[in-house]
Coordinates of C-alpha atoms in Angstrom, one line a residue:
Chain A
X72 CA 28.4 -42.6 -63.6
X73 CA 27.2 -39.5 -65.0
X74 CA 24.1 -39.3 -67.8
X75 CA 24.9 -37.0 -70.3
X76 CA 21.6 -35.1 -69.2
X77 CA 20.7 -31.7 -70.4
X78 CA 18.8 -29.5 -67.7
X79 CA 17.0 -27.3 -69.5
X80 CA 15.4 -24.1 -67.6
X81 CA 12.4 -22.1 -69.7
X82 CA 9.6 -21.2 -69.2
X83 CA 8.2 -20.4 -72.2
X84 CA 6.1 -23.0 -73.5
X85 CA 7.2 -22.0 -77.3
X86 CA 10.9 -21.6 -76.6
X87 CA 10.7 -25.6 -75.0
X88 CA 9.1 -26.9 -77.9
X89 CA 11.3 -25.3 -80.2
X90 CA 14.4 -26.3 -78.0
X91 CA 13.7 -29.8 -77.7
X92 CA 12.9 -29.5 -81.6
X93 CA 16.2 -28.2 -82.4
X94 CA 17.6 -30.5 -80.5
X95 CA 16.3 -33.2 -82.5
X96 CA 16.5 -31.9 -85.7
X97 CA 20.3 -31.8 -84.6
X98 CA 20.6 -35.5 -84.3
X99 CA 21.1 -34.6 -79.9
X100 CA 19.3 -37.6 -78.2
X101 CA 20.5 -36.8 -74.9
X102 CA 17.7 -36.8 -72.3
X103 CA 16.7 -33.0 -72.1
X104 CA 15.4 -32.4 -68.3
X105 CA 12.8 -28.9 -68.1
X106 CA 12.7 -27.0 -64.8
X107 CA 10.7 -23.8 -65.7
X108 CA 11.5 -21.0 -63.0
X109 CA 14.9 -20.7 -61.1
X110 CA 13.8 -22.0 -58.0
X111 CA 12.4 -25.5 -59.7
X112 CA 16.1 -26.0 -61.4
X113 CA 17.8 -25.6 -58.5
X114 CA 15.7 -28.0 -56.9
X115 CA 16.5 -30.5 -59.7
X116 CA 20.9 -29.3 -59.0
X117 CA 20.6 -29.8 -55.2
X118 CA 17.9 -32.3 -55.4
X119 CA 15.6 -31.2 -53.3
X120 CA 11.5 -30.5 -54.0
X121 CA 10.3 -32.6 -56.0
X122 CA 14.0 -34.3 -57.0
X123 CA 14.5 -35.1 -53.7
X124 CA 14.9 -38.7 -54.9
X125 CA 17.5 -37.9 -57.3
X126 CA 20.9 -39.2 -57.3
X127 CA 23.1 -35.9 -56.3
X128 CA 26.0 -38.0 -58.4
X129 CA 24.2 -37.9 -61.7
X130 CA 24.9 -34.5 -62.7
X131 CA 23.6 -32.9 -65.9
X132 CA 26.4 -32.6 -68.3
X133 CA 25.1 -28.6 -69.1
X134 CA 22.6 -26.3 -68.0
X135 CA 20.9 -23.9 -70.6
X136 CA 19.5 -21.4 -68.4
X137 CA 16.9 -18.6 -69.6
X138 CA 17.4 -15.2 -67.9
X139 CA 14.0 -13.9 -67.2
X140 CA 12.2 -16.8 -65.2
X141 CA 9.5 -16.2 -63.0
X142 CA 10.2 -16.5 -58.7
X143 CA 13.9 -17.1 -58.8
X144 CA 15.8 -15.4 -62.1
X145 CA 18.2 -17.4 -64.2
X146 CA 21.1 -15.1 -62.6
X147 CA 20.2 -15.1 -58.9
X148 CA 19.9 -20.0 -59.6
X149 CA 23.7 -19.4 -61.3
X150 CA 24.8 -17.4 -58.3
X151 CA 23.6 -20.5 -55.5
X152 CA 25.1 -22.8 -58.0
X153 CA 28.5 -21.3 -57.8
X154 CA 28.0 -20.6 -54.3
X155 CA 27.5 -24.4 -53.6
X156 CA 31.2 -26.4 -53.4
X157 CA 29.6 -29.5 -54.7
X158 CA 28.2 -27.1 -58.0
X159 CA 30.5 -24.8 -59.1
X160 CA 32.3 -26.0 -61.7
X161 CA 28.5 -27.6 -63.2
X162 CA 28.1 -25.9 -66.9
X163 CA 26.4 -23.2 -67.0
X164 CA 25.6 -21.4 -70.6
X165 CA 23.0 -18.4 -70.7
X166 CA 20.4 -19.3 -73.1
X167 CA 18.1 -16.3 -74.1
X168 CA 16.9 -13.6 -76.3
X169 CA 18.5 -11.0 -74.1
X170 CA 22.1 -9.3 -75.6
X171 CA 21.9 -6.5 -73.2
X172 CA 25.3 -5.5 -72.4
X173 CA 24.7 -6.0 -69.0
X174 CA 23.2 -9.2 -68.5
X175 CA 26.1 -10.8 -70.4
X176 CA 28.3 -8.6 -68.0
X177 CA 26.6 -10.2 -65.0
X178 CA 25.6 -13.7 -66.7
X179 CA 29.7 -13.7 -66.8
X180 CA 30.5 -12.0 -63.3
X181 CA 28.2 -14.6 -61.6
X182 CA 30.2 -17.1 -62.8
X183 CA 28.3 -18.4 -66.3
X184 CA 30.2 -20.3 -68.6
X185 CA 28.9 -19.0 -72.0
X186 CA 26.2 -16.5 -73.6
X187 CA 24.5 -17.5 -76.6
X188 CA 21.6 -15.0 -77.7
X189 CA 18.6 -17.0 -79.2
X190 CA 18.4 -15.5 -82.8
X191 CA 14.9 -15.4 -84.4
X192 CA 15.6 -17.1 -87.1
X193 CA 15.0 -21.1 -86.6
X194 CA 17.5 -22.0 -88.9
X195 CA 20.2 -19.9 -87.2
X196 CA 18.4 -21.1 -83.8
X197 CA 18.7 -25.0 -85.1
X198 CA 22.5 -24.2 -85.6
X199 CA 23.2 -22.4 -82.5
X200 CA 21.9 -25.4 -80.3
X201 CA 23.4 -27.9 -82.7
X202 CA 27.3 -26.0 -81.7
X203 CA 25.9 -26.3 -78.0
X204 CA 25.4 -29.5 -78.1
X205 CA 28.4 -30.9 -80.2
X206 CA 30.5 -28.9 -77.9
X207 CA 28.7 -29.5 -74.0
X208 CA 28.1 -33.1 -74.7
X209 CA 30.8 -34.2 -77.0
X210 CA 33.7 -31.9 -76.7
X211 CA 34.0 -30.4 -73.4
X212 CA 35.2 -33.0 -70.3
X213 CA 33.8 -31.8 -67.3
X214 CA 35.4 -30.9 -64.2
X215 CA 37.3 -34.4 -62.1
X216 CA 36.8 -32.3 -59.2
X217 CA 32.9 -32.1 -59.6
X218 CA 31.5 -33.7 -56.1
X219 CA 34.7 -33.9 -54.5
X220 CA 35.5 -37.3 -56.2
X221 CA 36.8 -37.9 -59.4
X222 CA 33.8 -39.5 -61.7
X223 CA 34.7 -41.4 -65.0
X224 CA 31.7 -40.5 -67.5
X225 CA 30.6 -42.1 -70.7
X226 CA 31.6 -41.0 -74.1
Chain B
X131 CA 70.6 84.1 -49.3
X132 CA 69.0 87.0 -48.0
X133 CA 71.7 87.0 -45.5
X134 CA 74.0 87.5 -48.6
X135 CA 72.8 90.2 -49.5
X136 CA 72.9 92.4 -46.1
X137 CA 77.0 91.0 -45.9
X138 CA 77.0 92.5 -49.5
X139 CA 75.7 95.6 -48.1
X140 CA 78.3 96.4 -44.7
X141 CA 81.1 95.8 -46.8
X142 CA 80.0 98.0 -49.3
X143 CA 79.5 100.2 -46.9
X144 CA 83.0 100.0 -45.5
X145 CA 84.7 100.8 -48.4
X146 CA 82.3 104.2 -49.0
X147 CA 83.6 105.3 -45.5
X148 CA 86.9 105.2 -46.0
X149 CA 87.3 106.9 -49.3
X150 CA 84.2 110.1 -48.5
X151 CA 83.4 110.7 -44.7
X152 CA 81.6 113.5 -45.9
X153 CA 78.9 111.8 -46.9
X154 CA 78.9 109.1 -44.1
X155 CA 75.2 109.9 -42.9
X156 CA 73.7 109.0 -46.1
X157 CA 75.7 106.2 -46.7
X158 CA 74.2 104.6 -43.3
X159 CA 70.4 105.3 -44.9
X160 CA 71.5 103.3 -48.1
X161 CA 73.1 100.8 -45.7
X162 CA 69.7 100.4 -43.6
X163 CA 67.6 100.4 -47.0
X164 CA 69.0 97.9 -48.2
X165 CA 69.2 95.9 -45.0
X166 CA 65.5 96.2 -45.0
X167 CA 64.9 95.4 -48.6
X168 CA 66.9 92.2 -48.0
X169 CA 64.8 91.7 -44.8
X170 CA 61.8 91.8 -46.6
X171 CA 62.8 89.9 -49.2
X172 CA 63.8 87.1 -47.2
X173 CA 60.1 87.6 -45.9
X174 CA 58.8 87.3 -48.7
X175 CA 60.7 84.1 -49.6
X176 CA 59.7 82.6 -46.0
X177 CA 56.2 83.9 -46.9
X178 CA 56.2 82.2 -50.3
X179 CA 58.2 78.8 -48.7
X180 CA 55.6 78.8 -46.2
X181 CA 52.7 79.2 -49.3
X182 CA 54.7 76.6 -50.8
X183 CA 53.7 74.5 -47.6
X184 CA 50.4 75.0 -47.2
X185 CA 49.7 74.8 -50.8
X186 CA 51.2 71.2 -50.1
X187 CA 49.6 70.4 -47.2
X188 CA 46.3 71.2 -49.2
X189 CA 46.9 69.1 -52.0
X190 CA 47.9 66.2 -49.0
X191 CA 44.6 67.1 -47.1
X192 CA 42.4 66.8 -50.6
X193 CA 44.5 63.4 -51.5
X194 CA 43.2 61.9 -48.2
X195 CA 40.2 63.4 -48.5
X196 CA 39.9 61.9 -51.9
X197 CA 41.4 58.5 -50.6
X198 CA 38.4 58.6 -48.3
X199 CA 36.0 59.2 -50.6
X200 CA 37.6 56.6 -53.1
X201 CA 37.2 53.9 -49.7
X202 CA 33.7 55.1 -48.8
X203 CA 33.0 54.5 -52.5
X204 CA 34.9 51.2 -52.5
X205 CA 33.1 49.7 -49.3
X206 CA 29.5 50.8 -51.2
X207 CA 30.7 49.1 -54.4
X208 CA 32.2 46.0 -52.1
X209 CA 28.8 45.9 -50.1
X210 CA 26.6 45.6 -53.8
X211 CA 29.2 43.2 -54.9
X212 CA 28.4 41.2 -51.7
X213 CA 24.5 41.5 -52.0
X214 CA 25.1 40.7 -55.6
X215 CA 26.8 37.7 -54.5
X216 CA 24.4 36.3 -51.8
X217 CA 21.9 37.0 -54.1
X218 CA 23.8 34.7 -57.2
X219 CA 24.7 32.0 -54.6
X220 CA 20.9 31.8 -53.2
X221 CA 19.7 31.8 -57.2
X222 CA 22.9 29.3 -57.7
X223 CA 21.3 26.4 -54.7
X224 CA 18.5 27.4 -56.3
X225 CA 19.0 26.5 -59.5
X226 CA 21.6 23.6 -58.2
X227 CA 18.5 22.0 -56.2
X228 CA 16.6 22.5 -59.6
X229 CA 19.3 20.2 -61.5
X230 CA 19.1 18.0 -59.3
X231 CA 15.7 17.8 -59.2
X232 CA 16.2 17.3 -63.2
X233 CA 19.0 14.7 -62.8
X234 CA 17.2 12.5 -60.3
X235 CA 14.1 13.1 -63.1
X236 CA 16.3 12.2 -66.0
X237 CA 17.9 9.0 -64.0
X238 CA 14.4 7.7 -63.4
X239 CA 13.6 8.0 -66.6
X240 CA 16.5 6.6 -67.4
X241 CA 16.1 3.8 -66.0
X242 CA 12.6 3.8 -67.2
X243 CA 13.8 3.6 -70.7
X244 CA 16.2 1.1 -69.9
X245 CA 14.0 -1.1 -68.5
X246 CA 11.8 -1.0 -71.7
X247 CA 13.9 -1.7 -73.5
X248 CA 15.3 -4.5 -71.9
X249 CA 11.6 -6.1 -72.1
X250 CA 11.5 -5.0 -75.4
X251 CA 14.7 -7.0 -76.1
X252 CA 13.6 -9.9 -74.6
X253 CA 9.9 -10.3 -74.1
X254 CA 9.2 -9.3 -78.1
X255 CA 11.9 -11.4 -79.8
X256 CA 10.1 -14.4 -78.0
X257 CA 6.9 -14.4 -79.9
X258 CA 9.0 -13.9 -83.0
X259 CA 11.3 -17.0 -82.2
X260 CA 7.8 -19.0 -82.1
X261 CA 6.2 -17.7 -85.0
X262 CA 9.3 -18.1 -86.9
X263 CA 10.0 -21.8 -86.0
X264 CA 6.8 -23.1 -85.9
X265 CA 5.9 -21.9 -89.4
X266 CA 9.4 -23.7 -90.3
X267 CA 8.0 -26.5 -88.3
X268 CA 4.7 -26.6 -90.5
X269 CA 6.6 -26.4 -93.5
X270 CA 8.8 -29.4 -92.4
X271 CA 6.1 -31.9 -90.6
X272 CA 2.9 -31.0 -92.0
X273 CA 4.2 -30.4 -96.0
X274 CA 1.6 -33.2 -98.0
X275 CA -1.0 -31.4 -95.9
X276 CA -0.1 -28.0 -97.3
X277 CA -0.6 -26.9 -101.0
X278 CA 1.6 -24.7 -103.0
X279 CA -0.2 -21.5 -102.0
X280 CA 0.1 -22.3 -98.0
X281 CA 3.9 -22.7 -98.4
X282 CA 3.6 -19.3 -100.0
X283 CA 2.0 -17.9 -97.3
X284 CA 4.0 -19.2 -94.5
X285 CA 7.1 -17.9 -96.2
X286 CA 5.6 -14.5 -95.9
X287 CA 5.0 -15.2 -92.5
X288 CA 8.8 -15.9 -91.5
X289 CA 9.6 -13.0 -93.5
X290 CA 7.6 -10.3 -91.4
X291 CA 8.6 -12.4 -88.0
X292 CA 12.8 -12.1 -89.2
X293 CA 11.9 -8.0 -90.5
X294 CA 10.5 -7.7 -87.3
X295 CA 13.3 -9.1 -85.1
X296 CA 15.6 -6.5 -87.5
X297 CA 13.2 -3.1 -86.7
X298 CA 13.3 -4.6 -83.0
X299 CA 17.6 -5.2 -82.7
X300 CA 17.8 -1.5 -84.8
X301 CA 15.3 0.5 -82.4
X302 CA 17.5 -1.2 -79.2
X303 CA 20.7 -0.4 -80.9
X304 CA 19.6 3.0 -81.6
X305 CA 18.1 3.8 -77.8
X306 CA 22.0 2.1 -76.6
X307 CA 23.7 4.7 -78.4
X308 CA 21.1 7.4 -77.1
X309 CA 22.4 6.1 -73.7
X310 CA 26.3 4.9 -73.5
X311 CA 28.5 7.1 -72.5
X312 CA 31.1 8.6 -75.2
X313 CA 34.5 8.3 -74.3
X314 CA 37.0 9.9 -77.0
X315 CA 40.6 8.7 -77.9
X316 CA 42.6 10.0 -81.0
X317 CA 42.7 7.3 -83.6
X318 CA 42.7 6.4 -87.4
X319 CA 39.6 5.7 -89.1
X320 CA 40.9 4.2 -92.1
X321 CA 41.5 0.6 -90.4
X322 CA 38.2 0.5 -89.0
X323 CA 36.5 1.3 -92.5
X324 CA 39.2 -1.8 -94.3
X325 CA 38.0 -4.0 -91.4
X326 CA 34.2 -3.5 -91.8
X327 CA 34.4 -3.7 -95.6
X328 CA 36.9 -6.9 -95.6
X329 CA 34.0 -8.6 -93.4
X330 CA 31.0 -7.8 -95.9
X331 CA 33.3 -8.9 -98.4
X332 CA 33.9 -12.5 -96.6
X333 CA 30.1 -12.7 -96.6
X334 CA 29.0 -11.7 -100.2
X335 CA 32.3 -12.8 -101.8
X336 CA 30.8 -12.9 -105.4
X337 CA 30.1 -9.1 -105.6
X338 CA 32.4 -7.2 -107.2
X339 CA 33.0 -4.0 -104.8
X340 CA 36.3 -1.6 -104.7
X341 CA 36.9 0.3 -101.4
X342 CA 38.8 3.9 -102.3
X343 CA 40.4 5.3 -98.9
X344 CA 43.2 7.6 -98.0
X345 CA 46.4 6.9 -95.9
X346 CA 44.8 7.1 -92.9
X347 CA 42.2 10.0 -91.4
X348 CA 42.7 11.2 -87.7
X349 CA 39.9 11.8 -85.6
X350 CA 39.0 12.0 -81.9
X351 CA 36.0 9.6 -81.2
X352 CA 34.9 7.0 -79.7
X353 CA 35.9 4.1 -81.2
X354 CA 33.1 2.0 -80.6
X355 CA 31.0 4.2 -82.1
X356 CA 32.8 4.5 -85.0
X357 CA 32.5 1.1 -85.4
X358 CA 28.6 1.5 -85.4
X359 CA 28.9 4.0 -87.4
X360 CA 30.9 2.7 -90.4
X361 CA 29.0 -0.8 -89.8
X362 CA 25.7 1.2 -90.7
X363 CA 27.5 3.8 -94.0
X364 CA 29.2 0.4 -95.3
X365 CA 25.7 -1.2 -95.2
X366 CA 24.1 1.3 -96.5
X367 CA 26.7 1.8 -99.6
X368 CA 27.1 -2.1 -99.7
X369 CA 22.8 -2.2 -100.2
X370 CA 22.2 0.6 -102.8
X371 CA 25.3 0.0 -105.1
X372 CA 23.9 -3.7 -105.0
X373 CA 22.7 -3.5 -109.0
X374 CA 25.7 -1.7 -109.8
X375 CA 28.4 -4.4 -112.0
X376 CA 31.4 -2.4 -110.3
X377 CA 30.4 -0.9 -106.9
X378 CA 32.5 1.8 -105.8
X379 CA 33.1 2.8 -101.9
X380 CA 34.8 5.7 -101.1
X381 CA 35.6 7.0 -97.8
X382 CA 37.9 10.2 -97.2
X383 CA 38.3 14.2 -96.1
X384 CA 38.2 17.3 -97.6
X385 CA 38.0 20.8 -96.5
X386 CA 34.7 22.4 -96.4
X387 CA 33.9 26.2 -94.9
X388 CA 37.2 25.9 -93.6
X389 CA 36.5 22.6 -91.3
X390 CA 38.0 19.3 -92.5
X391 CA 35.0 17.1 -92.9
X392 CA 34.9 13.3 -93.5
X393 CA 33.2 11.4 -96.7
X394 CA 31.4 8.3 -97.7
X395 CA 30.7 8.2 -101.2
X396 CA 29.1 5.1 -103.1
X397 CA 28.1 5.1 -106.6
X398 CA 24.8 3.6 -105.9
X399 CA 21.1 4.1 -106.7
X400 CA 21.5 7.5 -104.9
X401 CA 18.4 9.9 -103.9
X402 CA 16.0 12.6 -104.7
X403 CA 17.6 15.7 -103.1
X404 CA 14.2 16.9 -102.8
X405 CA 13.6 13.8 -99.7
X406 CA 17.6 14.6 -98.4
X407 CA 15.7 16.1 -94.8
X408 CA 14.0 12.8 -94.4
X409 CA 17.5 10.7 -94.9
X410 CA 18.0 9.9 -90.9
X411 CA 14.7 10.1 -89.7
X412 CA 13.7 6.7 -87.9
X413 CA 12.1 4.4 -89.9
X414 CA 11.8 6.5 -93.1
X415 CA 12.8 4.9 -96.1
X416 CA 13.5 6.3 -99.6
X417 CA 13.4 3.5 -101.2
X418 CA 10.9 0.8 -101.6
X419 CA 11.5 -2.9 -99.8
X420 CA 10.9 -4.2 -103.3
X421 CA 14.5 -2.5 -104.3
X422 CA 15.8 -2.9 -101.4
X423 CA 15.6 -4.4 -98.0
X424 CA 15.8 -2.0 -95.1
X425 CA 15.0 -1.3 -91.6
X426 CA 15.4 2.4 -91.9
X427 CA 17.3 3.1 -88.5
X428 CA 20.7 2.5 -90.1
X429 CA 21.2 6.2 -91.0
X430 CA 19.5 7.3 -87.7
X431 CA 21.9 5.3 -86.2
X432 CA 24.3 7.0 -87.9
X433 CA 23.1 10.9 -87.3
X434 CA 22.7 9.4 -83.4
X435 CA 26.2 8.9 -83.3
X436 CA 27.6 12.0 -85.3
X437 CA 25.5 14.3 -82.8
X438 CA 26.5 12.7 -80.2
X439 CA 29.7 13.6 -80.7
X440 CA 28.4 17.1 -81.6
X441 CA 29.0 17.2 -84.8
X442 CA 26.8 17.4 -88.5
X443 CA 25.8 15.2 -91.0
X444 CA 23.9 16.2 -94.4
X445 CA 23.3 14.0 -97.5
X446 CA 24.3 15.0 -101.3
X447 CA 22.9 12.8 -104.0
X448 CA 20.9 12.4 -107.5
X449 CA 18.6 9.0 -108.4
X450 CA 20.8 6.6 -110.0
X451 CA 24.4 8.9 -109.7
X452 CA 25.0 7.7 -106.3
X453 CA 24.9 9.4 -102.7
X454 CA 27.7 11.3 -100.2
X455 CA 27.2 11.6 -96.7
X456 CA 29.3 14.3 -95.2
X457 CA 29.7 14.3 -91.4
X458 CA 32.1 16.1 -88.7
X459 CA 32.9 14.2 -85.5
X460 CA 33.9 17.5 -83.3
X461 CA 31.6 20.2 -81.4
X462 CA 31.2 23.6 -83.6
X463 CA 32.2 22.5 -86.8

């Protein structure tokens, strides 16, 4: 069965907070799982580290991944997880305050499946995860393929 | 022809003999004279044919002498030519090693820039982001701990934080344009004016605001910089005809110095002529943020653009009569 768990990967201390806030303030009650450099998320995707002892079956449902992350970036984590058979159709949307024309270039050429820019403004912030949400968790059914078998998930 | 003549002579001759034989001795005297008078005469025209020659044969002998003197003259100017030229090719690597001494210079600062502002896109909204939601977050959790006056002051906080996040997304869209590369196409810039304007319109649906444009205007630019560009002269005219009841927008050409130049008129809140050299300087404001709300990089966003596609942009206006920007889009007008 899969959880409906969100793998979120900052490492800003204020941007967490305020994610998991806006979460909540958007009525998500999915449990939100915080990696905070590339190299820690993918040990939580592979399960490896310190998630060696997590089921590989029990994908998260999307990944928000930050850009700038300290050892491994949040481009160089989405290129081993689409390099990875058992990964590469995971969700994948780009969370950051970055609209460089290139990062969204390569966020999308490494395989990402959205870019949302982190406005400033909390409200706008509150709404943007709110969309994320409604659409990642409720709306989008992931991949049969996922794993090689074909997983039924809860609604 | 001298031959002639002696002929002429014996049969003259002949007929003297037979009519007076008397006088036969001094006919053969006449007869010799004149032999030797045409003799001489065709001497005289060998002599002058043979002049004729040599007078030739001079002006041959000068003509190749002069053809000489023309090559000798030729190969000196050739051989300056060719020292001229190895020196212009040695000053050209030169000056080519010099470029790309400059390039390589420019490309590293370049990057330099880039990489600024990439940390200046991301690593300063952050703190912003915080300061914003948290004092939302105070507001929200803490509000029976916070009197009247804190609420107040909060509110200024978010403000400066979301002003803030504004100078920060103008100053990166302004060093973008400094660095994308212009590509040109012919196109009509009427459409992109009506699409710009029908959007501000969806999002402020209760002002009243009438948009005067021609048929169409032709210009070779690039089109996403056009798009910048009319994004940041709408704005503009949208902001300052803001306390007008009927706002009027009008965007056009007419011929000035003999050059067709474009026009964006609004019949706004306008400007002191006197400050029209300070209009696209960064961060320069006319106005207060009392009457309006600015970032003062939309018009240098603006003359960024016009420049770089090497044309010229000036202001007209009068306080409270409304402004006209004038620009060109093409190099030397």
């Amino acid at each position: 069965m899969t959880s409906r768990i969100i793998l979120l990967v900052e490492d800003n201390p204020s941007d967490e907070a305020l994610t998991l806030r806006a979460f909540t303030k958007s009525g998500i009650r999915n449990e939100v799982v915080v990696t905070r450099d590339g190299a820690e998320a993918l040990d939580y995707v592979f399960c490896t580290g310190a998630f060696a002892d997590r089921n590989i079956l029990d994908m998260p449902a999307v990944v928000l991944m930050d850009l700038n992350l300290p050892k491994l970036s949040g481009l160089e984590a989405l290129k081993r997880i689409r390099d990875n058979p058992a990964t590469k159709s995971l969700p994948v949307v780009i969370l950051t305050s970055s609209d460089e024309e290139e990062d969204r270039l390569k966020g999308y050429e490494f395989g990402a499946n959205s870019f949302v820019r982190k406005p400033v403004e909390f409200d706008r912030f509150v709404a943007a995860v709110q969309q994320l949400g409604l659409y990642w968790l409720i709306l989008n059914e992931p991949s049969p393929a996922r794993n090689g078998t074909s997983l039924p998930h809860e609604t | 022809m001298s031959r002639n003549a002696q002929d002429d002579a014996e049969n003259d001759g002949g007929i003297v003999n037979r009519f007076s034989d008397d006088i036969s001795g001094s006919d053969d005297i006449a007869g010799q004279w004149s032999a030797a008078d045409a003799t001489q005469k065709a001497f005289l025209n060998i002599l002058e044919d043979s002049n004729e020659e040599k007078g030739r044969l001079g002006a041959v002998q000068s003509a190749v002498l002069n053809i000489l003197e023309d090559f000798d003259t030729e190969r000196k100017n050739v051989e300056q030519a060719n020292a001229v030229l190895r020196h212009e090719v040695a000053e050209r690597t030169r000056a080519e090693a010099a470029l790309r001494r400059a390039n390589a210079a420019t490309a590293a600062a370049n990057k330099e820039l880039e990489a600024f502002s990439y940390s200046v896109a991301h690593d300063l909204r952050a703190p912003l982001r915080s300061i914003d939601g948290f004092s939302q977050a105070l507001v929200e959790d803490c509000a029976d701990n916070l009197p009247a006056e804190g609420r107040t002051y909060i509110g200024h906080l978010r403000e400066s934080a979301q002003h803030m996040a504004r100078l920060i997304d103008g100053l990166l869209s302004l060093s973008r344009l400094g660095r994308t590369e212009i590509s040109r196409s012919r196109m009509d810039l009427v459409p992109i004016v009506r699409a710009i304007f029908a959007r501000f319109r969806r999002e402020q649906p209760g002002r009243s605001v009438e948009l005067i444009v021609p048929a169409e205007v032709i210009a070779i630019a690039d089109v996403r910089m056009m798009e910048v560009l009319f994004e940041n002269l709408l704005e503009n005219a949208w902001k300052f005809t803001s306390k007008r009841p009927h706002a009027r927008i009008e965007f056009g050409q007419v011929l000035r110095d003999g050059h067709l130049v474009c026009y964006f008129r609004d019949n706004g809140a306008g400007f002191d002529m006197e400050y029209a050299g300070k209009l696209f300087a960064v961060f320069q404001r006319l106005h207060t943020t009392s009457e309006f709300e600015g970032t003062g990089i939309g018009l240098a966003n603006v003359e960024r653009i016009v420049h770089r596609h090497g044309g010229r942009i000036w202001g007209e206006g009068e306080v409270d009569r409304g402004a006209t920007f004038y620009f060109t889009l093409e190099e030397g007008t």
